[in-house]
mmCIF file of C-alpha atoms and ligand atoms in Angstrom:
data_model
loop_
_atom_site.group_PDB
_atom_site.id
_atom_site.type_symbol
_atom_site.label_atom_id
_atom_site.label_comp_id
_atom_site.label_asym_id
_atom_site.label_seq_id
_atom_site.Cartn_x
_atom_site.Cartn_y
_atom_site.Cartn_z
ATOM 1 C CA MET A 1 35.674 -22.847 16.657
ATOM 2 C CA GLU A 2 38.825 -21.201 17.917
ATOM 3 C CA VAL A 3 42.284 -21.066 16.276
ATOM 4 C CA ALA A 4 44.404 -23.590 18.175
ATOM 5 C CA LYS A 5 46.989 -26.247 17.542
ATOM 6 C CA ASP A 6 46.006 -28.792 14.795
ATOM 7 C CA LYS A 7 43.194 -26.533 13.380
ATOM 8 C CA VAL A 8 43.328 -25.576 9.710
ATOM 9 C CA VAL A 9 42.975 -21.846 9.527
ATOM 10 C CA SER A 10 42.068 -19.684 6.471
ATOM 11 C CA ILE A 11 43.102 -16.093 6.519
ATOM 12 C CA ASP A 12 42.896 -13.094 4.204
ATOM 13 C CA TYR A 13 45.905 -10.906 4.879
ATOM 14 C CA THR A 14 47.839 -7.822 3.766
ATOM 15 C CA LEU A 15 51.433 -7.498 4.754
ATOM 16 C CA THR A 16 53.030 -4.016 4.790
ATOM 17 C CA GLY A 17 56.503 -2.921 5.576
ATOM 18 C CA ASP A 18 57.699 0.055 7.677
ATOM 19 C CA GLN A 19 56.792 2.616 5.124
ATOM 20 C CA GLY A 20 53.310 1.154 4.549
ATOM 21 C CA ASN A 21 54.311 -0.376 1.356
ATOM 22 C CA VAL A 22 52.454 -3.529 0.513
ATOM 23 C CA LEU A 23 54.854 -6.538 0.492
ATOM 24 C CA ASP A 24 52.296 -9.274 0.077
ATOM 25 C CA THR A 25 48.560 -9.841 0.106
ATOM 26 C CA SER A 26 45.948 -12.474 -0.430
ATOM 27 C CA ASN A 27 43.748 -9.729 -2.013
ATOM 28 C CA GLY A 28 42.448 -11.125 -5.305
ATOM 29 C CA LYS A 29 43.550 -14.609 -4.430
ATOM 30 C CA PRO A 30 42.013 -17.380 -2.380
ATOM 31 C CA PRO A 31 42.570 -17.074 1.336
ATOM 32 C CA LEU A 32 45.797 -18.532 2.701
ATOM 33 C CA GLU A 33 45.249 -21.802 4.473
ATOM 34 C CA TYR A 34 47.660 -23.190 7.011
ATOM 35 C CA LEU A 35 47.960 -25.754 9.738
ATOM 36 C CA HIS A 36 48.149 -23.934 13.073
ATOM 37 C CA GLY A 37 50.921 -25.026 15.472
ATOM 38 C CA SER A 38 53.149 -26.640 12.882
ATOM 39 C CA ASN A 39 55.432 -23.704 11.927
ATOM 40 C CA ASN A 40 53.630 -23.238 8.594
ATOM 41 C CA ILE A 41 53.633 -19.451 9.179
ATOM 42 C CA ILE A 42 55.959 -17.122 11.045
ATOM 43 C CA PRO A 43 55.752 -17.454 14.886
ATOM 44 C CA GLY A 44 54.693 -13.845 15.498
ATOM 45 C CA LEU A 45 51.654 -14.280 13.249
ATOM 46 C CA GLU A 46 50.828 -17.653 14.613
ATOM 47 C CA SER A 47 50.715 -16.417 18.180
ATOM 48 C CA ALA A 48 48.666 -13.396 17.204
ATOM 49 C CA LEU A 49 45.967 -15.670 15.769
ATOM 50 C CA GLU A 50 45.756 -18.083 18.689
ATOM 51 C CA GLY A 51 42.321 -18.153 20.133
ATOM 52 C CA LYS A 52 40.759 -16.084 17.326
ATOM 53 C CA THR A 53 37.527 -17.184 15.560
ATOM 54 C CA GLN A 54 36.010 -16.854 12.150
ATOM 55 C CA GLY A 55 35.411 -13.165 11.280
ATOM 56 C CA ASP A 56 38.017 -11.785 13.703
ATOM 57 C CA GLN A 57 40.364 -9.071 12.477
ATOM 58 C CA VAL A 58 43.837 -8.967 13.724
ATOM 59 C CA ASN A 59 46.378 -6.146 13.235
ATOM 60 C CA VAL A 60 49.839 -7.053 14.535
ATOM 61 C CA THR A 61 53.275 -5.692 14.178
ATOM 62 C CA ILE A 62 56.004 -8.342 14.164
ATOM 63 C CA GLN A 63 59.706 -7.665 14.798
ATOM 64 C CA PRO A 64 62.265 -9.704 12.775
ATOM 65 C CA GLU A 65 62.940 -12.151 15.623
ATOM 66 C CA ASN A 66 59.420 -13.324 15.433
ATOM 67 C CA GLY A 67 59.237 -13.023 11.661
ATOM 68 C CA TYR A 68 61.892 -14.072 9.143
ATOM 69 C CA GLY A 69 64.776 -13.464 11.468
ATOM 70 C CA GLN A 70 67.633 -10.909 11.277
ATOM 71 C CA HIS A 71 69.433 -10.339 8.149
ATOM 72 C CA ASP A 72 72.547 -12.488 8.277
ATOM 73 C CA PRO A 73 75.606 -11.004 6.524
ATOM 74 C CA LYS A 74 77.232 -14.391 6.240
ATOM 75 C CA LEU A 75 74.463 -15.315 3.656
ATOM 76 C CA VAL A 76 75.567 -12.600 1.359
ATOM 77 C CA GLN A 77 78.200 -13.657 -1.128
ATOM 78 C CA VAL A 78 79.918 -12.500 -4.246
ATOM 79 C CA VAL A 79 80.141 -15.064 -6.971
ATOM 80 C CA GLN A 80 81.434 -15.082 -10.518
ATOM 81 C CA ARG A 81 79.054 -14.557 -13.397
ATOM 82 C CA LYS A 82 80.182 -17.991 -14.861
ATOM 83 C CA ALA A 83 78.470 -19.665 -11.876
ATOM 84 C CA PHE A 84 75.201 -18.778 -13.610
ATOM 85 C CA GLN A 85 75.602 -20.854 -16.703
ATOM 86 C CA GLY A 86 72.423 -21.156 -18.632
ATOM 87 C CA ALA A 87 70.842 -18.018 -17.183
ATOM 88 C CA PRO A 88 70.239 -15.499 -20.123
ATOM 89 C CA THR A 89 70.729 -12.311 -18.141
ATOM 90 C CA ILE A 90 71.577 -11.600 -14.543
ATOM 91 C CA ALA A 91 69.964 -8.603 -12.964
ATOM 92 C CA PRO A 92 69.337 -7.352 -9.411
ATOM 93 C CA GLY A 93 65.999 -8.666 -8.013
ATOM 94 C CA MET A 94 66.272 -11.940 -9.812
ATOM 95 C CA GLN A 95 65.478 -14.946 -7.582
ATOM 96 C CA PHE A 96 66.266 -18.575 -7.830
ATOM 97 C CA GLN A 97 66.277 -21.733 -5.697
ATOM 98 C CA GLY A 98 69.742 -22.752 -4.578
ATOM 99 C CA ASN A 99 71.172 -25.101 -2.107
ATOM 100 C CA THR A 100 72.919 -23.726 0.995
ATOM 101 C CA PRO A 101 74.339 -25.324 4.098
ATOM 102 C CA GLN A 102 70.957 -24.402 5.676
ATOM 103 C CA GLY A 103 69.044 -26.320 2.903
ATOM 104 C CA PRO A 104 67.262 -25.159 -0.065
ATOM 105 C CA ARG A 105 66.826 -21.400 -0.102
ATOM 106 C CA ILE A 106 65.429 -18.645 -2.299
ATOM 107 C CA ILE A 107 68.524 -16.753 -3.307
ATOM 108 C CA THR A 108 68.192 -13.105 -4.566
ATOM 109 C CA VAL A 109 70.667 -11.343 -6.881
ATOM 110 C CA THR A 110 71.296 -7.930 -5.139
ATOM 111 C CA LYS A 111 74.090 -6.360 -7.170
ATOM 112 C CA VAL A 112 75.764 -6.975 -10.529
ATOM 113 C CA GLU A 113 79.152 -5.493 -11.212
ATOM 114 C CA GLY A 114 80.849 -6.877 -14.259
ATOM 115 C CA GLU A 115 81.766 -10.432 -13.565
ATOM 116 C CA ASN A 116 80.878 -10.082 -9.853
ATOM 117 C CA ILE A 117 77.374 -11.070 -8.865
ATOM 118 C CA THR A 118 76.302 -10.372 -5.326
ATOM 119 C CA ILE A 119 73.707 -12.873 -4.073
ATOM 120 C CA ASP A 120 71.773 -12.970 -0.821
ATOM 121 C CA ALA A 121 70.355 -16.198 0.629
ATOM 122 C CA ASN A 122 68.536 -14.455 3.428
ATOM 123 C CA HIS A 123 64.754 -14.577 3.236
ATOM 124 C CA PRO A 124 63.668 -11.429 1.270
ATOM 125 C CA LEU A 125 61.790 -10.295 4.461
ATOM 126 C CA ALA A 126 64.639 -11.009 6.827
ATOM 127 C CA GLY A 127 65.453 -8.048 9.124
ATOM 128 C CA MET A 128 62.116 -6.376 8.406
ATOM 129 C CA THR A 129 59.458 -5.285 10.849
ATOM 130 C CA LEU A 130 56.146 -6.620 9.360
ATOM 131 C CA ASN A 131 52.742 -5.226 9.834
ATOM 132 C CA PHE A 132 49.941 -7.837 9.173
ATOM 133 C CA ASP A 133 46.342 -6.949 8.569
ATOM 134 C CA VAL A 134 44.502 -10.237 8.905
ATOM 135 C CA LYS A 135 40.958 -11.510 8.823
ATOM 136 C CA VAL A 136 40.221 -15.046 9.911
ATOM 137 C CA VAL A 137 37.978 -16.492 7.202
ATOM 138 C CA GLY A 138 37.680 -19.994 8.498
ATOM 139 C CA VAL A 139 38.749 -22.460 11.119
ATOM 140 C CA ARG A 140 38.270 -26.256 10.838
ATOM 141 C CA ASP A 141 39.646 -29.467 12.259
ATOM 142 C CA ALA A 142 42.733 -30.822 10.363
ATOM 143 C CA THR A 143 42.267 -34.230 8.714
ATOM 144 C CA ALA A 144 44.504 -37.095 9.933
ATOM 145 C CA GLU A 145 46.426 -36.896 6.690
ATOM 146 C CA GLU A 146 47.077 -33.201 7.121
ATOM 147 C CA LEU A 147 48.276 -33.796 10.706
ATOM 148 C CA ALA A 148 50.597 -36.578 9.472
ATOM 149 C CA HIS A 149 51.970 -34.321 6.801
ATOM 150 C CA GLY A 150 52.243 -31.247 9.001
ATOM 151 C CA HIS A 151 50.509 -28.943 6.643
ATOM 152 C CA SER A 152 47.049 -28.262 5.163
ATOM 153 C CA HIS A 153 45.891 -29.679 1.927
ATOM 154 C CA GLY A 154 43.430 -27.134 0.724
ATOM 155 C CA ALA A 155 40.367 -27.667 -1.626
ATOM 156 C CA GLY A 156 42.290 -29.572 -4.195
ATOM 157 C CA GLY A 157 44.378 -31.735 -1.913
ATOM 158 C CA GLN A 158 47.610 -30.598 -3.562
ATOM 159 C CA HIS A 159 49.979 -28.161 -1.752
ATOM 160 C CA HIS A 160 53.166 -30.253 -1.670
HETATM 161 ZN ZN1 ZN B 201 50.590 -33.245 2.537
#
């Protein structure tokens, strides 16, 4: 069965950055399962997997415009420390979920200078060229429920 729209695809993957540093991997975890053609994964990876079958290996380099987008300087802000009421310590690298005009986003603390905290609502991989090393582990038809929801449900049916 080929990877195509409305198939549920399982992949093992390792994602490395420009310097060969590993940014993310399914190594040691169950394969990533996603619904193809529903924007569950970045466009560059989805198009690289189109037409592949179980056992295929794919190596693909994805530019930011087909990945997590360019880094948008407007999403970087300096806020006052008092905005973080309840957080014990604020340090660079901390991430939290916040609401932005673009909807809920993961926000990363990038700099702490006294009362001034710099936060960045860009995706942590925005602006980066991404190298994916992927193996297709499985391809199956999506269930009617998965198609209705627009995502795969996995073995346990959770994933919401
Ligand atoms: Zn669902």
